[in-house]
Amino acid sequence: MVTLEHTIKNKLGIHARPAGFLAKFAKEHENCTIFCREANSSKEYDVKNVLSVMGAQFKCGDDVIFKIDSKEKISEDLIRKLRELLEKHF
Amino acid sequence: MKVLKGIGISDGIAFGKLRAYRKDFFSIHSMRIFKEDSESEISKFKHAKELALKQLDVLYNHALKDVGEEHAMIFDVHKMMIEDIDYSNSIMNIIRDEKANAEYAIWLTSRNFEKKFESMESEYMQQRAADVRDISRRLINCMNNYVQTDVSSEKKEIIIGCDDLSPSELLELNRNYVKGFITILGSRNSHTSILAKSMNMPAIISLGDQLKPDFEGCNVIIDSFAGAVYVSPDRSTIRRLKRKKEMYDKQQELLSSFKGKDDVTLDGQKITLCANVSNILDIEAVRDCDASGIGLFRSEFIYMGKRSYPTEEEQFKIYKTAAEKMSPEHVTIRTLDVGADKQISYFDIPKEPNPSMGYRGIRVCLDRPNIFKTQLRAILRASAFGNIRILIPMISLLDEIIRSKNIIEECKKELKEEGLKYDEDIQIGIMIETPAAVMISDVLAKEVDFFSIGTNDLVQYSLAVDRQNDKINFMFNPQHMAILRMIKLVCENAHKEGISVGICGEIASDDKMTEIFLSLGVDELSMSSPFVLGIRRKVRGVNVSAIKDEILSKL
């Protein structure tokens, strides 16, 4: 398990489009599951689900924890790509 | 013949055969069927999903060319929603567990997601409920191979009938054959209505249960002026509406003949006729009516219907597009006028006992300079791409102008340091909409480049008549002697300092007032686009020198 912490910089929060990018990313990496949750909450969302991630209403300035779960070893490459995605759209 | 009454959208009269756009989504819940074979229902759903995704691909590319990325984006977002796993799982679970047909499972899933979004605080998220309904409908239509695909291949003039039409569906229609639409639901200010207006497609919305499924295939006439739909019209109605349409078309033609002509009176007095806009879509209409610029760009609409503050970049793009599309004519951007009857949730403005006299307009901007600066930087950057003017609302003190100008200077300095371009000589004007501003207009005129009189608020404040109060609505009179005298005073004070005066309230489009405005020497009138050519016709028939003295003697 690997966790990444990210502060939302997108002024609209995680709205439809970023949520969509994230879901696409998760579907492309089937051997792992990616969850996200607000830093001080325990409610987790599977990022494959655009509608529930949008429903979580993450706002600009929120600290969000992204967790990658996998039975296999999680590659550095995957982590780097996820981080890039977050920097770009979130 | 049956006559249905609703709300008319975008001017016009249209004839055609009524075609149902699709199976009525709202009646699906009563179509629940118990199916033994869940797997075949699931594969029906999966097939529909594939088809829907393909459709959305085609639509995205089509819309990208037709209306640009901003409006095309909706199809991309819809694709992602259809691919949502919770959404699909919910549909498949309902099919399996409740032995329901796929249509019902989609309908119920849609309702659940819609409710969730509708209950959210932010307006942006609330609007997503409509998107969920939109994708769910698309799936059901794909499953039934329903008329939606038929409609676009129809080869005769038709009027579309349906429960409600989404912006994406409106954009899909083949405009060569679809002459108008009628809906059970809908509101005047919805995105669909705004789009219909900019597409010049007449529509009657909000018909409720008057619109019956058995009207399918009937001849109908829609008259958006009267907000009426005539089903199977009799001969005399057809004749009457044909005549009305001819007259309207002729009038439009006559008005078009005023395109390209100057706004000048018989005796050579010039006046600038401009249009008011609330978004980029309105600009097409401004070009169409040949207005000499935008006298009022209501920037608060960029802030409304959003989840949080629009960024500098986002605003810059909008203002830049407006400036480029209107160049060389001017675009007058009124800075954020939030508060009063325009509340935006994320501004967190506490409830006030008297909002129209409360925390609004420039008062908010000066109190929250960061929001103001973001907008000013965006406007200044866009000013490098056309002819932009800044207009500051709700001024009642000289100090508010001085402080606003200081902030503008600060923004200019920052941009210069960052190496970003802007118009050094950008004009700064103020709204004259408080009686205080009228009374000190001689002082204010020394500080700004132009005045714009906002008659709606000026009337409300001067006559002490609340615009929103139906009981005293009859007292809301922009032609009150007090208002006309105020306009006169403002014009005199402005012209003494050599600056121009515009009027941008409703009253600017009233052709009974044109002669008075010309006599007072108003320099600019700004109104909704559809009125511009009518006022131009009026202006070109006036001989100011012959009427001026009499009109002024009465004030």
mmCIF file of C-alpha atoms in Angstrom, chain B residues 18-140:
data_model
loop_
_atom_site.group_PDB
_atom_site.id
_atom_site.type_symbol
_atom_site.label_atom_id
_atom_site.label_comp_id
_atom_site.label_asym_id
_atom_site.label_seq_id
_atom_site.Cartn_x
_atom_site.Cartn_y
_atom_site.Cartn_z
ATOM 1 C CA LEU B 18 -45.452 17.098 -33.868
ATOM 2 C CA ARG B 19 -42.967 14.316 -33.233
ATOM 3 C CA ALA B 20 -42.254 12.841 -29.829
ATOM 4 C CA TYR B 21 -38.548 13.191 -29.248
ATOM 5 C CA ARG B 22 -38.276 10.043 -27.213
ATOM 6 C CA LYS B 23 -40.082 7.773 -24.863
ATOM 7 C CA ASP B 24 -41.232 9.928 -22.008
ATOM 8 C CA PHE B 25 -38.652 9.441 -19.315
ATOM 9 C CA PHE B 26 -41.066 10.397 -16.579
ATOM 10 C CA SER B 27 -43.460 7.615 -17.416
ATOM 11 C CA ILE B 28 -40.786 4.894 -17.236
ATOM 12 C CA HIS B 29 -41.398 4.233 -13.568
ATOM 13 C CA SER B 30 -44.822 2.914 -14.424
ATOM 14 C CA MET B 31 -43.299 0.587 -17.000
ATOM 15 C CA ARG B 32 -41.793 -1.795 -14.535
ATOM 16 C CA ILE B 33 -41.970 -5.342 -15.873
ATOM 17 C CA PHE B 34 -40.862 -8.518 -14.101
ATOM 18 C CA LYS B 35 -38.339 -10.319 -16.224
ATOM 19 C CA GLU B 36 -37.279 -13.879 -15.593
ATOM 20 C CA ASP B 37 -34.267 -13.519 -17.821
ATOM 21 C CA SER B 38 -32.067 -11.012 -15.989
ATOM 22 C CA GLU B 39 -29.008 -11.773 -18.107
ATOM 23 C CA SER B 40 -30.682 -10.762 -21.350
ATOM 24 C CA GLU B 41 -31.768 -7.460 -19.737
ATOM 25 C CA ILE B 42 -28.193 -6.909 -18.592
ATOM 26 C CA SER B 43 -26.796 -7.520 -22.032
ATOM 27 C CA LYS B 44 -29.455 -5.156 -23.418
ATOM 28 C CA PHE B 45 -28.127 -2.511 -21.033
ATOM 29 C CA LYS B 46 -24.487 -3.205 -21.918
ATOM 30 C CA HIS B 47 -25.274 -2.966 -25.599
ATOM 31 C CA ALA B 48 -27.037 0.366 -25.046
ATOM 32 C CA LYS B 49 -24.037 1.605 -23.081
ATOM 33 C CA GLU B 50 -21.659 0.852 -25.958
ATOM 34 C CA LEU B 51 -23.974 2.542 -28.426
ATOM 35 C CA ALA B 52 -24.344 5.594 -26.165
ATOM 36 C CA LEU B 53 -20.562 5.952 -25.828
ATOM 37 C CA LYS B 54 -20.202 5.818 -29.608
ATOM 38 C CA GLN B 55 -22.926 8.448 -30.030
ATOM 39 C CA LEU B 56 -21.207 10.711 -27.523
ATOM 40 C CA ASP B 57 -17.912 10.408 -29.407
ATOM 41 C CA VAL B 58 -19.584 11.495 -32.628
ATOM 42 C CA LEU B 59 -21.446 14.297 -30.866
ATOM 43 C CA TYR B 60 -18.295 15.573 -29.183
ATOM 44 C CA ASN B 61 -16.459 15.901 -32.472
ATOM 45 C CA HIS B 62 -19.469 17.442 -34.150
ATOM 46 C CA ALA B 63 -20.047 19.972 -31.370
ATOM 47 C CA LEU B 64 -16.351 20.817 -31.218
ATOM 48 C CA LYS B 65 -16.584 22.150 -34.767
ATOM 49 C CA ASP B 66 -20.063 23.629 -34.375
ATOM 50 C CA VAL B 67 -20.013 25.455 -31.050
ATOM 51 C CA GLY B 68 -16.470 25.122 -29.685
ATOM 52 C CA GLU B 69 -14.806 23.203 -26.907
ATOM 53 C CA GLU B 70 -16.595 24.932 -24.047
ATOM 54 C CA HIS B 71 -19.989 23.574 -25.079
ATOM 55 C CA ALA B 72 -18.639 20.327 -26.532
ATOM 56 C CA MET B 73 -17.081 19.371 -23.203
ATOM 57 C CA ILE B 74 -20.483 18.274 -21.914
ATOM 58 C CA PHE B 75 -20.365 15.177 -24.121
ATOM 59 C CA ASP B 76 -16.965 14.191 -22.775
ATOM 60 C CA VAL B 77 -18.196 14.491 -19.204
ATOM 61 C CA HIS B 78 -21.267 12.438 -20.080
ATOM 62 C CA LYS B 79 -19.049 9.654 -21.390
ATOM 63 C CA MET B 80 -17.225 9.503 -18.079
ATOM 64 C CA MET B 81 -20.496 9.409 -16.186
ATOM 65 C CA ILE B 82 -21.870 6.549 -18.263
ATOM 66 C CA GLU B 83 -18.666 4.645 -17.523
ATOM 67 C CA ASP B 84 -19.084 5.163 -13.796
ATOM 68 C CA ILE B 85 -18.944 1.830 -12.003
ATOM 69 C CA ASP B 86 -21.381 2.641 -9.198
ATOM 70 C CA TYR B 87 -23.908 3.757 -11.760
ATOM 71 C CA SER B 88 -23.573 0.595 -13.863
ATOM 72 C CA ASN B 89 -23.529 -1.662 -10.815
ATOM 73 C CA SER B 90 -26.654 -0.071 -9.437
ATOM 74 C CA ILE B 91 -28.472 -0.703 -12.721
ATOM 75 C CA MET B 92 -27.301 -4.322 -12.924
ATOM 76 C CA ASN B 93 -28.146 -4.988 -9.271
ATOM 77 C CA ILE B 94 -31.671 -3.710 -9.717
ATOM 78 C CA ILE B 95 -32.122 -5.905 -12.788
ATOM 79 C CA ARG B 96 -30.844 -8.976 -10.890
ATOM 80 C CA ASP B 97 -32.260 -8.429 -7.417
ATOM 81 C CA GLU B 98 -35.595 -6.954 -8.306
ATOM 82 C CA LYS B 99 -36.063 -8.876 -11.550
ATOM 83 C CA ALA B 100 -36.788 -5.556 -13.238
ATOM 84 C CA ASN B 101 -36.551 -4.587 -16.883
ATOM 85 C CA ALA B 102 -33.492 -2.558 -17.881
ATOM 86 C CA GLU B 103 -35.461 0.655 -18.538
ATOM 87 C CA TYR B 104 -36.848 0.649 -15.034
ATOM 88 C CA ALA B 105 -33.442 -0.117 -13.516
ATOM 89 C CA ILE B 106 -31.921 2.845 -15.345
ATOM 90 C CA TRP B 107 -34.779 5.115 -14.344
ATOM 91 C CA LEU B 108 -34.537 4.169 -10.663
ATOM 92 C CA THR B 109 -30.735 4.472 -10.605
ATOM 93 C CA SER B 110 -30.992 7.854 -12.264
ATOM 94 C CA ARG B 111 -33.520 9.057 -9.685
ATOM 95 C CA ASN B 112 -31.235 7.985 -6.834
ATOM 96 C CA PHE B 113 -28.194 9.782 -8.225
ATOM 97 C CA GLU B 114 -30.239 12.843 -9.168
ATOM 98 C CA LYS B 115 -31.588 13.123 -5.626
ATOM 99 C CA LYS B 116 -28.092 12.898 -4.209
ATOM 100 C CA PHE B 117 -26.807 15.714 -6.423
ATOM 101 C CA GLU B 118 -29.909 17.840 -5.975
ATOM 102 C CA SER B 119 -29.462 17.803 -2.209
ATOM 103 C CA MET B 120 -25.918 19.214 -2.431
ATOM 104 C CA GLU B 121 -25.195 22.758 -1.439
ATOM 105 C CA SER B 122 -23.216 23.962 -4.393
ATOM 106 C CA GLU B 123 -25.134 25.056 -7.460
ATOM 107 C CA TYR B 124 -22.509 23.470 -9.671
ATOM 108 C CA MET B 125 -23.170 20.053 -8.188
ATOM 109 C CA GLN B 126 -26.940 20.539 -8.242
ATOM 110 C CA GLN B 127 -26.738 21.019 -11.967
ATOM 111 C CA ARG B 128 -25.062 17.642 -12.328
ATOM 112 C CA ALA B 129 -28.455 16.059 -11.520
ATOM 113 C CA ALA B 130 -29.592 17.197 -14.970
ATOM 114 C CA ASP B 131 -26.523 15.502 -16.474
ATOM 115 C CA VAL B 132 -27.367 12.223 -14.776
ATOM 116 C CA ARG B 133 -30.887 12.446 -16.189
ATOM 117 C CA ASP B 134 -29.467 13.253 -19.592
ATOM 118 C CA ILE B 135 -27.191 10.186 -19.758
ATOM 119 C CA SER B 136 -29.930 7.945 -18.379
ATOM 120 C CA ARG B 137 -32.306 9.069 -21.082
ATOM 121 C CA ARG B 138 -29.698 8.509 -23.694
ATOM 122 C CA LEU B 139 -29.231 4.930 -22.492
ATOM 123 C CA ILE B 140 -32.959 4.240 -22.578
#
